[in-house]
Coordinates of C-alpha atoms in Angstrom, one line a residue:
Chain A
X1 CA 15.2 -54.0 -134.5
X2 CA 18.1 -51.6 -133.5
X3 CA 17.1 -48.9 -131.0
X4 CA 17.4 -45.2 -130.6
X5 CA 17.0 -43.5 -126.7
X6 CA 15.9 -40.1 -127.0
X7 CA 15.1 -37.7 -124.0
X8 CA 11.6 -37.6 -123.3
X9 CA 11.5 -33.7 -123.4
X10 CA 13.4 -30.7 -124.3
X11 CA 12.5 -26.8 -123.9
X12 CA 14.2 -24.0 -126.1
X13 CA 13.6 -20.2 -126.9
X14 CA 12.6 -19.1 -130.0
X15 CA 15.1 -17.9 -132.3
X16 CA 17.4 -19.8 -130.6
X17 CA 19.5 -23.3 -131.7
X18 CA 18.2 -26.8 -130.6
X19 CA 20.5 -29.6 -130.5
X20 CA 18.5 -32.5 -130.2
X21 CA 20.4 -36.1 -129.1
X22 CA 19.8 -39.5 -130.3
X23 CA 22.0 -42.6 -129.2
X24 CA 21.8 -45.6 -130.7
X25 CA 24.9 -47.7 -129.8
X26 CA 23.1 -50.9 -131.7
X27 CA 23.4 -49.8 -135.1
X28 CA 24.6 -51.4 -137.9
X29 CA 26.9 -50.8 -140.6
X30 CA 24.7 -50.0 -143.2
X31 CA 20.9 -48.4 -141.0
X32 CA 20.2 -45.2 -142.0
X33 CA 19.4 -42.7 -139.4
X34 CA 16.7 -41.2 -140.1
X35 CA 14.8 -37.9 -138.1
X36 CA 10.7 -37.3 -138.5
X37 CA 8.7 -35.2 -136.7
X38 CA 5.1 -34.9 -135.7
X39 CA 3.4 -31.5 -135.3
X40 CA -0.1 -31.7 -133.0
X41 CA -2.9 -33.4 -134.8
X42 CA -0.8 -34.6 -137.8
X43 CA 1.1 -37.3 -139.2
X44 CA 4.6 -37.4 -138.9
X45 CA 6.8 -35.8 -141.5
X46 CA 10.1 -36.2 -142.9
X47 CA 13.2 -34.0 -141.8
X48 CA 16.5 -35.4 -142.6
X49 CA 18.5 -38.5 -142.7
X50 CA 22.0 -39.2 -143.2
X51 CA 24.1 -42.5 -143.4
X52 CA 27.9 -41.0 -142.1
X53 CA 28.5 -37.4 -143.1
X54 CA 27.3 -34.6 -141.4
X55 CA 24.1 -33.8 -143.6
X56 CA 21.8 -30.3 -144.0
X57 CA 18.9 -29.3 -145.5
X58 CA 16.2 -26.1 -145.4
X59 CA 15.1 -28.1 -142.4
X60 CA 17.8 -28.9 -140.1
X61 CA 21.5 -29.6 -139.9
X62 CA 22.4 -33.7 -138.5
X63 CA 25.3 -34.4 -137.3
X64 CA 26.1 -38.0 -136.7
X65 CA 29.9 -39.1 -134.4
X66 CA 32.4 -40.6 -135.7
X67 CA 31.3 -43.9 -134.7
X68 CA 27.8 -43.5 -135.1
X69 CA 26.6 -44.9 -132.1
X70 CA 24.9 -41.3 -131.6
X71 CA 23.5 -38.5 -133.6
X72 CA 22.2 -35.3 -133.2
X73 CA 19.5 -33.5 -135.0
X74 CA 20.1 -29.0 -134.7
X75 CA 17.4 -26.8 -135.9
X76 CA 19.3 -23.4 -136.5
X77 CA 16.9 -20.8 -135.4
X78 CA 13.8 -22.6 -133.4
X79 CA 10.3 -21.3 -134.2
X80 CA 6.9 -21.7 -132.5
X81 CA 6.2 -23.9 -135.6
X82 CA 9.3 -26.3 -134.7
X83 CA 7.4 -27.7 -131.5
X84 CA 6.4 -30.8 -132.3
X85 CA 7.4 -34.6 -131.3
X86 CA 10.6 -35.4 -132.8
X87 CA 11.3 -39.2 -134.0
X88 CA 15.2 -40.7 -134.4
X89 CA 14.6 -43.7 -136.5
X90 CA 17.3 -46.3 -137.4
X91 CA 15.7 -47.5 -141.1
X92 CA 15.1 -51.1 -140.6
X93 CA 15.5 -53.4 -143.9
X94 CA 13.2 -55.4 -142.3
X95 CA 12.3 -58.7 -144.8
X96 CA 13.1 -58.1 -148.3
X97 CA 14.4 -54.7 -147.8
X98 CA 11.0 -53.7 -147.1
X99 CA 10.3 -50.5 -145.6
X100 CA 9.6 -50.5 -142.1
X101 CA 10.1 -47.2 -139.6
X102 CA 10.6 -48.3 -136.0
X103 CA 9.4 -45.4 -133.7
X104 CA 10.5 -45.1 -130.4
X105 CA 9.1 -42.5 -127.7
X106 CA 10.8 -39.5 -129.4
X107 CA 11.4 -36.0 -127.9
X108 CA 8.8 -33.4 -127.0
X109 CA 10.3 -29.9 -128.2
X110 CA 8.7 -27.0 -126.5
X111 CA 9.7 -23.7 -127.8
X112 CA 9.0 -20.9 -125.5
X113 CA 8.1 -17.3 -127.2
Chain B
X1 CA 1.4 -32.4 -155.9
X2 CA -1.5 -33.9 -153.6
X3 CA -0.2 -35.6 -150.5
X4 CA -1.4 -38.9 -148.8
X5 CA -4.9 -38.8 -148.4
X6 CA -7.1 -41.2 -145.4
X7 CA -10.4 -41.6 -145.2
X8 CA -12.1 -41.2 -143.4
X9 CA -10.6 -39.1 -141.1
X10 CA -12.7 -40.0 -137.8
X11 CA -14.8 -43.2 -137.1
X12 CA -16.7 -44.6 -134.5
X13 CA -17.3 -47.9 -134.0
X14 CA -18.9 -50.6 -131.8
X15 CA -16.8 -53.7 -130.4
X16 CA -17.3 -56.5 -132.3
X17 CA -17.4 -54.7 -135.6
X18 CA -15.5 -54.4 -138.0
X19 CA -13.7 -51.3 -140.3
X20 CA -12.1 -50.8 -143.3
X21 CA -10.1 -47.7 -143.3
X22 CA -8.3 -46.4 -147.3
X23 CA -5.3 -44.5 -147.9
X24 CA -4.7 -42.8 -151.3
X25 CA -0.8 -42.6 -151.9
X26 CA 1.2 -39.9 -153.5
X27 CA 1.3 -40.1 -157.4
X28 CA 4.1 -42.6 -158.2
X29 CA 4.2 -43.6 -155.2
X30 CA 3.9 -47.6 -154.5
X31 CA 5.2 -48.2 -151.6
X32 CA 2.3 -48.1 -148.4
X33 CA 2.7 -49.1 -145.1
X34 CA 0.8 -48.4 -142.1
X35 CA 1.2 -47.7 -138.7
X36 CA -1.2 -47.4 -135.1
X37 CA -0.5 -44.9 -132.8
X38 CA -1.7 -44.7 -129.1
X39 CA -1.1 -43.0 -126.2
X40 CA 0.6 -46.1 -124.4
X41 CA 2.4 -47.7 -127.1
X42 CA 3.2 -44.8 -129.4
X43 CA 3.7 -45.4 -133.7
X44 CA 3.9 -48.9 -134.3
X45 CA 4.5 -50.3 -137.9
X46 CA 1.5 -52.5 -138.9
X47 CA 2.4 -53.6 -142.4
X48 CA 3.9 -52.4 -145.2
X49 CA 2.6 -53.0 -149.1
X50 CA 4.4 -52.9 -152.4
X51 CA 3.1 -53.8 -156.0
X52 CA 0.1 -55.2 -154.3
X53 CA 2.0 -58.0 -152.4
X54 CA 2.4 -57.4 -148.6
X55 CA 6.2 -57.1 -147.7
X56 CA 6.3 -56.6 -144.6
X57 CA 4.4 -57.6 -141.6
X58 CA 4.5 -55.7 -138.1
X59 CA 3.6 -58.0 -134.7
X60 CA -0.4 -57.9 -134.8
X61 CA -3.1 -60.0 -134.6
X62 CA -4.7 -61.4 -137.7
X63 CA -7.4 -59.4 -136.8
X64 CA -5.4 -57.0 -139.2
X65 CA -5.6 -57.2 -142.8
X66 CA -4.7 -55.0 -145.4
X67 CA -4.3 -54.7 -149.1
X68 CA -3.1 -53.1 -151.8
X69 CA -4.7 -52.2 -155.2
X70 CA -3.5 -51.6 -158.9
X71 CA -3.4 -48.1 -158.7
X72 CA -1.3 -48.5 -155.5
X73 CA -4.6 -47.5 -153.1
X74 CA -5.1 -49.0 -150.2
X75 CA -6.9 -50.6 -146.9
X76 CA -6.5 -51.8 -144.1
X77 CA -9.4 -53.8 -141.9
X78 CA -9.9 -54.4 -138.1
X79 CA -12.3 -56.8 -137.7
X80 CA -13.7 -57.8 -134.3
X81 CA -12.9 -54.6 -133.3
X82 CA -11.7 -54.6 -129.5
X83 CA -12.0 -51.5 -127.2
X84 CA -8.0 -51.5 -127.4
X85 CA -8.1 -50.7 -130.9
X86 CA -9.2 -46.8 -130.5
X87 CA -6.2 -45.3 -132.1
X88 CA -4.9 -43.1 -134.9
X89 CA -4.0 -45.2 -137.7
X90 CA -1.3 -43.8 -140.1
X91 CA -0.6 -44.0 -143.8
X92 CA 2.3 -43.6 -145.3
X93 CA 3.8 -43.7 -149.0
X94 CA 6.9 -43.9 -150.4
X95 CA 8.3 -43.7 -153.5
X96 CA 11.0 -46.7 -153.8
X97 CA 10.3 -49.9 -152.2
X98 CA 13.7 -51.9 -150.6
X99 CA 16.0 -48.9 -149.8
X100 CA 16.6 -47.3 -146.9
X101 CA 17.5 -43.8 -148.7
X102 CA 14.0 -42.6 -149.1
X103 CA 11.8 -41.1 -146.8
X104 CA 8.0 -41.8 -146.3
X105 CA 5.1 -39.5 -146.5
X106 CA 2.5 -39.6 -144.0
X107 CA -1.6 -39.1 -144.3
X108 CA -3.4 -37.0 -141.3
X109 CA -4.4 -40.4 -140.1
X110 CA -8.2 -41.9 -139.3
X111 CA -9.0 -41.7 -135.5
X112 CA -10.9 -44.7 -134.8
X113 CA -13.1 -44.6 -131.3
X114 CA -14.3 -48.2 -130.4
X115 CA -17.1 -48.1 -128.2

């Protein structure tokens, strides 16, 4: 399984941007990176995922390097709602394409009023 | 649209018994795998079901069993349940099985104590 090394924790202000780094220097040509997050007491839940380009959504922006060994998840404008756990998952075919999400430790974003 | 639904959401449960936990997928949805998550060894992929055929197995003890039903339900069972087993477990649905382009939708979970 390819792996992603996050830092264990981050801290922000609120209102302000988060940029939020992921290397993963094992990945193959064709694994999707893909971002969850967990909120306290919840499943985890999908924010973005791109393959090459530079992707946004309501969510986030992700930016991925040229060569994609890294990536780098940016929430615009933090809120007190954004602290969670956040998850940088290379999408792993696994056997017959099956869908299998390999976690690793993730980030713990703290947003400070 | 209803989400993934687990039940139940908490259990307890003596060592040496065994549990059958369900997970209700999103409409459509027929893709379901699920996950364990604890403290030490964080969210780790169990096994994954798709048109009731498992397709995907994570690195646990037959102890684990799951399956998957017509209408794309599913369980998953612990039996002999060891104190090590306490955990969230994690249900998750997606919508297309084999690509890597879709994301997954995850239940609250069922907390399972082992006693």
């Amino acid at each position: 399984d390819a792996k992603t090394t996050q830092p264990n924790s981050m801290e922000s202000n609120e209102e302000e941007p988060v940029h939020l780094p992921c290397n993963h220097s094992t990945i193959s040509g064709t694994d999707y990176i893909h971002w969850y997050r967990q909120l306290p007491s919840q499943g985890p839940e999908y924010v973005i995922h791109g393959l090459t380009s530079n992707v946004n959504n309501r969510m986030a922006s992700l930016a991925i390097a040229e060569d994609r060994k890294s990536s780098t998840l940016i929430l615009h404008r933090a809120t007190l709602r954004d602290a969670a756990v956040y998850y940088c998952i290379l999408r792993d075919r696994g056997i017959q394409g099956a869908q299998k999400l390999v976690f690793g430790q993730g980030t713990r974003l703290t947003i400070n009023p | 649209k209803a989400g993934v639904t687990q039940t139940p959401r908490y259990l307890i449960k003596t060592r040496g018994q065994q549990v059958t936990l369900s997970c209700s997928p999103i409409s459509g949805h027929r893709s379901v795998s699920w996950y364990q998550q604890t403290p030490g060894q964080g969210l780790q992929f169990l096994f994954e079901y798709f048109s009731e055929t498992q397709r995907n197995k994570g690195n646990f003890p037959g102890r684990f069993s799951g399956r998957q039903f017509s209408n794309s339900r599913s369980e998953m069972n612990v039996s002999t349940l060891e104190l090590g087993d306490s955990a969230l477990y994690l249900c998750a649905s997606s919508k297309i099985q084999g690509t890597w382009n879709t994301e997954a939708f995850f239940g609250q979970g069922t907390r399972l104590t082992v006693v």
